[in-house]
XYZ file of C-alpha atoms in Angstrom:
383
model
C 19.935 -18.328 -7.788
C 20.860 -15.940 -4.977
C 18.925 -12.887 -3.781
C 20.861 -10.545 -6.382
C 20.693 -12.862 -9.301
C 16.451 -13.115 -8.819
C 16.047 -9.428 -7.781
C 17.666 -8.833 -11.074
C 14.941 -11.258 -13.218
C 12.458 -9.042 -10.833
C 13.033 -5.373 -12.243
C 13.554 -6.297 -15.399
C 9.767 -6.961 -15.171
C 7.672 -3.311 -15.707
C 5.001 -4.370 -13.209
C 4.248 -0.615 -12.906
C 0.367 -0.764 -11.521
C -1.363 -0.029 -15.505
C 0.496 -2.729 -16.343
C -0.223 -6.931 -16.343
C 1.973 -8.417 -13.270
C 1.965 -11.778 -15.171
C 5.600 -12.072 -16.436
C 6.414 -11.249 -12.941
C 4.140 -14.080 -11.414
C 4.785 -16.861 -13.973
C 8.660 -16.449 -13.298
C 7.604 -16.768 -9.863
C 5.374 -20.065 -10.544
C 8.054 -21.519 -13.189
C 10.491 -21.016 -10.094
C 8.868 -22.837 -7.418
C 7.015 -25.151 -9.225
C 10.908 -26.468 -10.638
C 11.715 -26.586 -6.549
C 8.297 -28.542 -6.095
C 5.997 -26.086 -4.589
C 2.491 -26.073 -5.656
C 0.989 -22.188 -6.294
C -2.255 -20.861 -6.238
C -3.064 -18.265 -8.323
C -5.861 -15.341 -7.603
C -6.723 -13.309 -10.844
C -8.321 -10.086 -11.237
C -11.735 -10.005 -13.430
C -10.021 -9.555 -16.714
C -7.102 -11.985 -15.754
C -4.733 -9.467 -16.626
C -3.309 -9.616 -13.214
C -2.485 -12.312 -10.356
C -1.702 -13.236 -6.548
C 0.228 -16.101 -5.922
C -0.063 -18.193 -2.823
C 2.398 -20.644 -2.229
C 2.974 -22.990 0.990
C 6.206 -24.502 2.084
C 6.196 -27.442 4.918
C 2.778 -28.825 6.729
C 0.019 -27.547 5.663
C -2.282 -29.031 8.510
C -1.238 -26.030 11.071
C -1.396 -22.003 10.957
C 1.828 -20.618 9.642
C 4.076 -17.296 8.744
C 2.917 -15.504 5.777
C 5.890 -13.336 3.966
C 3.738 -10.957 2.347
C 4.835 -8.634 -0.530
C 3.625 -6.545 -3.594
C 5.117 -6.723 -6.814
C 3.693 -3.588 -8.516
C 5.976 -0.599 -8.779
C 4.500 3.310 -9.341
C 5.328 4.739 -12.577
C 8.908 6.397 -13.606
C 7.111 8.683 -16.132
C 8.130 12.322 -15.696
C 11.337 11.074 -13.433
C 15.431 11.572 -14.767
C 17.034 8.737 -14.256
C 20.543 8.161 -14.452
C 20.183 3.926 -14.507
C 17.755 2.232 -16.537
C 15.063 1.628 -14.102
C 14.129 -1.829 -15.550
C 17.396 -3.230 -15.154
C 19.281 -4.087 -12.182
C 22.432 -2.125 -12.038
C 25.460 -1.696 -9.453
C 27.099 0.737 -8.306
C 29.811 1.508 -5.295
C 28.100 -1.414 -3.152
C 24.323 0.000 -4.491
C 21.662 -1.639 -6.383
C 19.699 0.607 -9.125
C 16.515 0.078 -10.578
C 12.655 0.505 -9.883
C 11.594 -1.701 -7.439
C 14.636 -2.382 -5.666
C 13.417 -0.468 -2.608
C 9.524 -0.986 -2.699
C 9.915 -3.671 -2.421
C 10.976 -6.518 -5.070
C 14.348 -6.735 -2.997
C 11.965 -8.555 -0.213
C 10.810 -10.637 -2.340
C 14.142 -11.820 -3.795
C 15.234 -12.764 -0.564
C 12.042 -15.037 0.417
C 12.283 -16.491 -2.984
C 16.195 -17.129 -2.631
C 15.482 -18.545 0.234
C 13.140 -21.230 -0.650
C 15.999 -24.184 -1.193
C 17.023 -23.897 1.988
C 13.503 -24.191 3.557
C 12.883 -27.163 1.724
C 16.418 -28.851 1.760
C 17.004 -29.104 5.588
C 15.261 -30.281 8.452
C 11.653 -30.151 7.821
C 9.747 -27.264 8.883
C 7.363 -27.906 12.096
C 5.367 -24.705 10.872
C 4.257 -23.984 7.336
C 6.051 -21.160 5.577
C 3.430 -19.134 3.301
C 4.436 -16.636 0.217
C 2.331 -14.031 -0.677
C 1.988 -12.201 -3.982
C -0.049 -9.377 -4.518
C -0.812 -6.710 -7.453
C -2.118 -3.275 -7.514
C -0.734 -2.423 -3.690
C 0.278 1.087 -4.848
C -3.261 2.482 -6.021
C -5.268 0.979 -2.828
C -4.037 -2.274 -1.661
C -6.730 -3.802 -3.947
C -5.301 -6.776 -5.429
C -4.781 -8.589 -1.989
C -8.192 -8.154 -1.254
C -9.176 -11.469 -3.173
C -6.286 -13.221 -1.750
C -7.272 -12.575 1.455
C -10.855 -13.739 1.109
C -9.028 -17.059 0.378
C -7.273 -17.389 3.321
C -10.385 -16.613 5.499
C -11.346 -19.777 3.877
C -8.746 -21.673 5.014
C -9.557 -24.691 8.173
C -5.787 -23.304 9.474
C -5.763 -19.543 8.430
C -2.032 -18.473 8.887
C -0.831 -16.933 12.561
C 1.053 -14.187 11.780
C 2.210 -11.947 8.583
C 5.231 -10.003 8.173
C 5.101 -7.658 5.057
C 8.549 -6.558 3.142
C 7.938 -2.955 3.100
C 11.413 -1.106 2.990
C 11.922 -0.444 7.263
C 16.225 -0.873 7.075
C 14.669 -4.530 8.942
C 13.690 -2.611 11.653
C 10.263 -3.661 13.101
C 7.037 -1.788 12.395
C 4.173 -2.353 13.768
C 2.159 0.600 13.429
C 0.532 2.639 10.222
C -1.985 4.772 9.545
C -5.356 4.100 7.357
C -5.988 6.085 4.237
C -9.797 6.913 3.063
C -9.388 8.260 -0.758
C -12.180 10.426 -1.602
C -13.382 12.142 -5.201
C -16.645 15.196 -4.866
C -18.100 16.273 -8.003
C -19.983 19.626 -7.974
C -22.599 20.315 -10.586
C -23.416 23.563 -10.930
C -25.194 25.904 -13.785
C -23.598 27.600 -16.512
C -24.042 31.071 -17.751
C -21.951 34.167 -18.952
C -20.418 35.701 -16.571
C -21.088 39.151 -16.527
C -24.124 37.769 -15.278
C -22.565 35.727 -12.761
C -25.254 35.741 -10.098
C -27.944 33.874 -12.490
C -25.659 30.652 -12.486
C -23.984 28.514 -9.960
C -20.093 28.550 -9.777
C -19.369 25.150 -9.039
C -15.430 26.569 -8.261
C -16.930 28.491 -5.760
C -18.739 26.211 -4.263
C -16.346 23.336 -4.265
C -13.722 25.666 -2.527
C -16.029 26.259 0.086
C -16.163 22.243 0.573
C -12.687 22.577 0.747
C -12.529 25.063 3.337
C -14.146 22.695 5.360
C -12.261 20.195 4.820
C -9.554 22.631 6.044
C -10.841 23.294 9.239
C -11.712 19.765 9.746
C -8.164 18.966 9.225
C -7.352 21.546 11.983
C -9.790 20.522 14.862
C -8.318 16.745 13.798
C -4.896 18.342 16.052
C -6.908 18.402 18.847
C -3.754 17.035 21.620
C -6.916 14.723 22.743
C -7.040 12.972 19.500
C -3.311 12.775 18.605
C -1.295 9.299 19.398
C 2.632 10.101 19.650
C 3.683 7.009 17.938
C 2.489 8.412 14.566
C 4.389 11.294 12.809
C 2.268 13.630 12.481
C 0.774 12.414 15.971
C -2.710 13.618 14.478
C -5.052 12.273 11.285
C -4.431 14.530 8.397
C -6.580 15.644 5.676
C -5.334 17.261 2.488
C -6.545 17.717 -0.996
C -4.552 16.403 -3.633
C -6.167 17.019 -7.060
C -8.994 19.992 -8.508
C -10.506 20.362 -12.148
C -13.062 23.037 -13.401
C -14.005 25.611 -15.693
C -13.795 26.187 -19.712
C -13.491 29.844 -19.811
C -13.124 32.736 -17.629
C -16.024 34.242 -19.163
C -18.128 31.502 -18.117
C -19.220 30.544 -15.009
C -18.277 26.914 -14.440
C -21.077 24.148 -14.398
C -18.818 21.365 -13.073
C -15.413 21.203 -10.871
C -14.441 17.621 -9.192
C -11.699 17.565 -6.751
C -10.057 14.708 -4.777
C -9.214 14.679 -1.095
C -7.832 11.987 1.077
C -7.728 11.316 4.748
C -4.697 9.507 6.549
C -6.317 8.609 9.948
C -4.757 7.456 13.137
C -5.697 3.348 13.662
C -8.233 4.619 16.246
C -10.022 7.271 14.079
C -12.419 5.674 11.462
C -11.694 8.391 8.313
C -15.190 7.822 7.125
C -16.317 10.107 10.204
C -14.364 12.909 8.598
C -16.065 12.069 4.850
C -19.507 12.367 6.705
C -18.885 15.293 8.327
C -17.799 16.616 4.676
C -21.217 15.361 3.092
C -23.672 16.585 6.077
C -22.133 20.001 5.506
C -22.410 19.783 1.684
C -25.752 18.333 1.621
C -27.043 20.881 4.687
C -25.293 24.053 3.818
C -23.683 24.314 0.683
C -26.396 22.303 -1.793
C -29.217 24.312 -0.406
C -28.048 27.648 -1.651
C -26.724 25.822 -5.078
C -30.333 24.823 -5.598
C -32.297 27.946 -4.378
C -30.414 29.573 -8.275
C -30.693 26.083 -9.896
C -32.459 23.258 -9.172
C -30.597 20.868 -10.847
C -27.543 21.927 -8.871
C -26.251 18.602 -7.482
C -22.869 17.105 -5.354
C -21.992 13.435 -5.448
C -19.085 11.829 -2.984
C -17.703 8.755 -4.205
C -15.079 6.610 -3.055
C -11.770 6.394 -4.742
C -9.455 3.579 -2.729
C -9.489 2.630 1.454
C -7.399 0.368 3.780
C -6.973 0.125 7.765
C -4.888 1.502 9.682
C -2.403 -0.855 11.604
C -1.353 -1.378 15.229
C 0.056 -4.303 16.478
C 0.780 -5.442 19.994
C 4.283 -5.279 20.660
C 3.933 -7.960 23.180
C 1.872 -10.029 20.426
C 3.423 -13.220 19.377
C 4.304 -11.644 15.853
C 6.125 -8.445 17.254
C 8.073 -11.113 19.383
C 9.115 -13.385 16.762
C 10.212 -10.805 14.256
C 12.092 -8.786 16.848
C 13.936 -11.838 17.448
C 15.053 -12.495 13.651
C 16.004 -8.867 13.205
C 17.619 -8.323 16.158
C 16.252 -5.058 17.242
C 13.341 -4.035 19.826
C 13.008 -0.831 18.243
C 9.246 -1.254 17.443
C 8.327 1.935 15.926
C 5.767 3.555 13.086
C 5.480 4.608 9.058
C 3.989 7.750 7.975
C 3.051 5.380 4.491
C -0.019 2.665 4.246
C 0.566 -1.075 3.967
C -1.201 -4.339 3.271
C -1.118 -4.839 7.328
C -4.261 -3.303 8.185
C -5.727 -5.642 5.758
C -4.499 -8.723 7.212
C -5.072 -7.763 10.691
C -8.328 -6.748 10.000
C -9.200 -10.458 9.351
C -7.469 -12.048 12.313
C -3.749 -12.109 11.178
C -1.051 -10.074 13.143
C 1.149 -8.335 11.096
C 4.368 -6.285 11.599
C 6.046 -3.985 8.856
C 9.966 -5.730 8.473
C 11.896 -5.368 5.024
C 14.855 -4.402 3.598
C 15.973 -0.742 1.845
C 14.446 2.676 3.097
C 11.255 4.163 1.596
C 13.677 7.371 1.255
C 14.803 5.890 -1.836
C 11.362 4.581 -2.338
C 9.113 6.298 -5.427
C 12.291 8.467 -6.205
C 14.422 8.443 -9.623
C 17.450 6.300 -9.615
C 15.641 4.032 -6.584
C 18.002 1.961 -4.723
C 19.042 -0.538 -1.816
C 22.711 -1.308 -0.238
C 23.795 -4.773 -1.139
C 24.402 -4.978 2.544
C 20.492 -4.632 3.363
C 20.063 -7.494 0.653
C 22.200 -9.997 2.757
C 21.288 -8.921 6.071
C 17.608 -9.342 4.460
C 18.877 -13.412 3.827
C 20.164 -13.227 7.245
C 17.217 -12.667 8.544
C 15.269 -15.291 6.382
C 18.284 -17.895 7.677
C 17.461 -16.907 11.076
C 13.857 -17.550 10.598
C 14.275 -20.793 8.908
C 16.041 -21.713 11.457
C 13.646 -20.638 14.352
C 10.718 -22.692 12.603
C 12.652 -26.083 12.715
C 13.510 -25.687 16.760
C-alpha cells in the first residue's frame, strides 16, 4: 500500500482521545508483523489504549526514532462538509480528521517500511513510534518512554511528524495545566458579608494571575525565537454559583501556563499558591473557617530547544532540504524525549492551520514530498 491508500485505513479509525486507539494499533501490528517486524506494545492501565514500538534493521546500535500520535481531538460541535472519518479528495486535497495532525506522517513511515527492509540493509536501526492520548497532555508516551530508558542502546535522535510543511522545528514551548478550587461559605445574599463568595475570591486569584502574565513580558525574560517571545498565562475555563441570591460556596477555574524552554511554569503556579495561601485564604477564613483553596495539576510537558548544530538538526535539515530551523507556538512530544537524552526536531507534513479545524486537510503534494523525504532518509542510513 502507498502513503494514500494507508492514510485512508488511518482516518477511518475514530481514535479521537475518549476513545480506544486499538483498531488503529492492531492495523498497525497486522501490517508489520505481515512485512516481518516484531512490535512491542505499551498499554494503558485499563488496556483500552496502546503504544507500539517497532524496530527495523540492527538492533545492537542507537537509532532514528519516527515518532507520532495517533489520537485526533474531537469534531463534536464542528460543520463539516466531508465526513471526517473517511478519507476524501478533492482538487489535489485530502479531507478527513487526522489528515493534518498528524496520521498523514504516519502513513508515510508506514508506506515506507518495504523499502527499508527490501534494499540494502540498514547500518542504523530505524525505530517507529506510536503513541495515544498526545492531545490531552502527551500522556500516553510517557510509558513508552520509560521503556526506551531501559534500553542497553537507547535511540540517538527523534524526529516527530507534527504538521511543519517539512520544514524543521526545533523549538516549542512547555505547557503547565493547572485546575484551583475555592471553597467558600454559603449564605443568602442580602446578607452577603456573613459568607464567603468564592467568585469573588477566585477572581481575585485570577487577577493575579493577570498581572503575573504581564511582568512575564519583561524584554529580559522574552526569547525572539518564540511567538509570543514571552511565557503566557491565560485562563481557559470558570464554574460557580447556584443562584444569584446566594452567595456561592464553591467556584473552580482552570488556568494554564505556556512557558519559554528556559522558564520552569511551576515558578508561576507557586507564585499563584503563596499569594492564595498568604493573602487571599487568610481573609476567607477570618468569616469562615472552613474556607479552603486546593491547586491541583491537570496535564504538563517540557518545553523544547534543540541545537541547531546538534547531530539531529543536521540530519533532518539534510532530508528536507531546508535550513530554515525555526519555532511552534503548539506543544509536542519533543520535550519529552529530550528530556531523557534523545534530540528531537519537529519535521512533518500538512500545516497545523488546517490542524483542529472542520473539514481538516493536507495537499497530496505534502504527502509525496513527505515519502520523499522518508526515501531520502532511507537512503542516508545505508551510506
Amino acid at each position: 500500500m502507498n502513503s494514500k491508500e494507508i492514510l485512508s485505513k488511518l482516518i477511518a479509525f475514530d481514535t479521537t482521545s475518549r476513545e480506544s486507539n486499538l483498531k488503529l494499533i492492531d492495523f498497525v501490528h497486522d501490517y508489520l508483523h505481515q512485512l516481518g517486524v516484531s512490535c512491542e506494545l505499551i498499554f494503558n492501565e485499563e488496556r483500552s489504549k496502546a503504544n507500539l514500538f517497532a524496530t527495523l534493521g540492527p538492533d545492537d546500535r542507537p537509532g532514528i526514532v519516527l515518532s507520532g500520535h495517533t489520537d485526533v481531538v474531537p469534531v463534536d460541535g464542528q460543520n463539516w462538509t466531508f465526513e471526517p472519518f473517511k478519507l476524501s479528495e478533492h482538487e489535489g486535497k485530502l479531507y478527513g480528521r487526522g489528515t493534518a495532525d498528524m496520521k498523514s506522517y504516519i502513513a508515510c513511515v508506514l508506506a515506507a517500511v518495504p523499502k527499508l527492509l527490501k534494499e540494502a540493509p540498514l547500518k542504523v536501526p530505524v525505530h517507529i513510534a506510536l503513541s495515544y492520548d498526545e492531545e490531552v497532555g502527551c500522556l500516553g508516551v510517557r510509558s513508552l518512554l520509560e521503556s526506551l530508558e531501559q534500553r542497553a542502546n537507547r535511540p540517538k535522535l527523534c524526529i516527530i511528524g507534527e504538521p511543519t510543511e517539512l520544514k524543521p522545528v526545533l523549538g516549542h514551548k512547555g505547557k503547565l495545566a493547572m485546575r484551583c478550587d475555592v471553597y467558600g461559605a454559603a449564605c443568602h445574599s442580602a446578607y452577603a458579608p456573613e459568607g464567603v463568595n468564592a467568585i469573588e475570591n477566585a477572581a481575585e486569584l485570577i487577577g493575579e494571575l493577570k498581572r503575573i502574565g504581564t511582568e512575564l513580558r519583561n524584554p529580559e525574560l522574552c526569547d525572539s525565537r518564540f511567538d509570543p517571545p514571552f511565557s503566557t498565562v491565560q485562563t481557559g475555563v470558570i464554574s460557580g454559583g447556584r443562584a444569584l441570591n446566594i452567595v456561592p460556596a464553591n467556584c473552580r477555574f482552570d488556568f494554564e501556563i505556556r512557558a519559554l524552554p528556559a522558564h520552569n511554569p511551576k515558578e508561576v503556579a507557586q507564585q499563584l499558591e503563596q499569594y492564595a495561601f498568604e493573602q487571599v485564604l487568610p481573609k476567607m477564613q477570618a468569616v469562615d473557617a472552613s474556607s479552603d483553596i486546593q491547586f491541583s495539576e491537570l496535564s504538563s510537558y517540557p518545553g523544547l530547544v534543540t541545537n541547531a548544530e546538534s547531530d539531529a538538526a543536521r540530519l533532518v535539515a539534510e532530508i528536507c532540504g531546508s535550513e530554515e530551523f525555526s519555532t511552534v507556538a503548539f506543544g509536542t512530544e519533543g520535550g519529552l524525549y529530550d528530556a531523557i537524552g534523545i534530540p528531537t526536531v519537529i519535521c512533518g507534513p500538512g500545516s497545523m492551520d488546517q490542524g483542529h479545524k472542520p473539514d481538516e486537510f493536507i495537499t497530496i503534494e505534502q504527502l509525496e514530498a513527505c515519502d520523499a523525504m522518508l526515501a531520502r532518509l532511507s537512503k542516508l542510513l545505508r551510506a
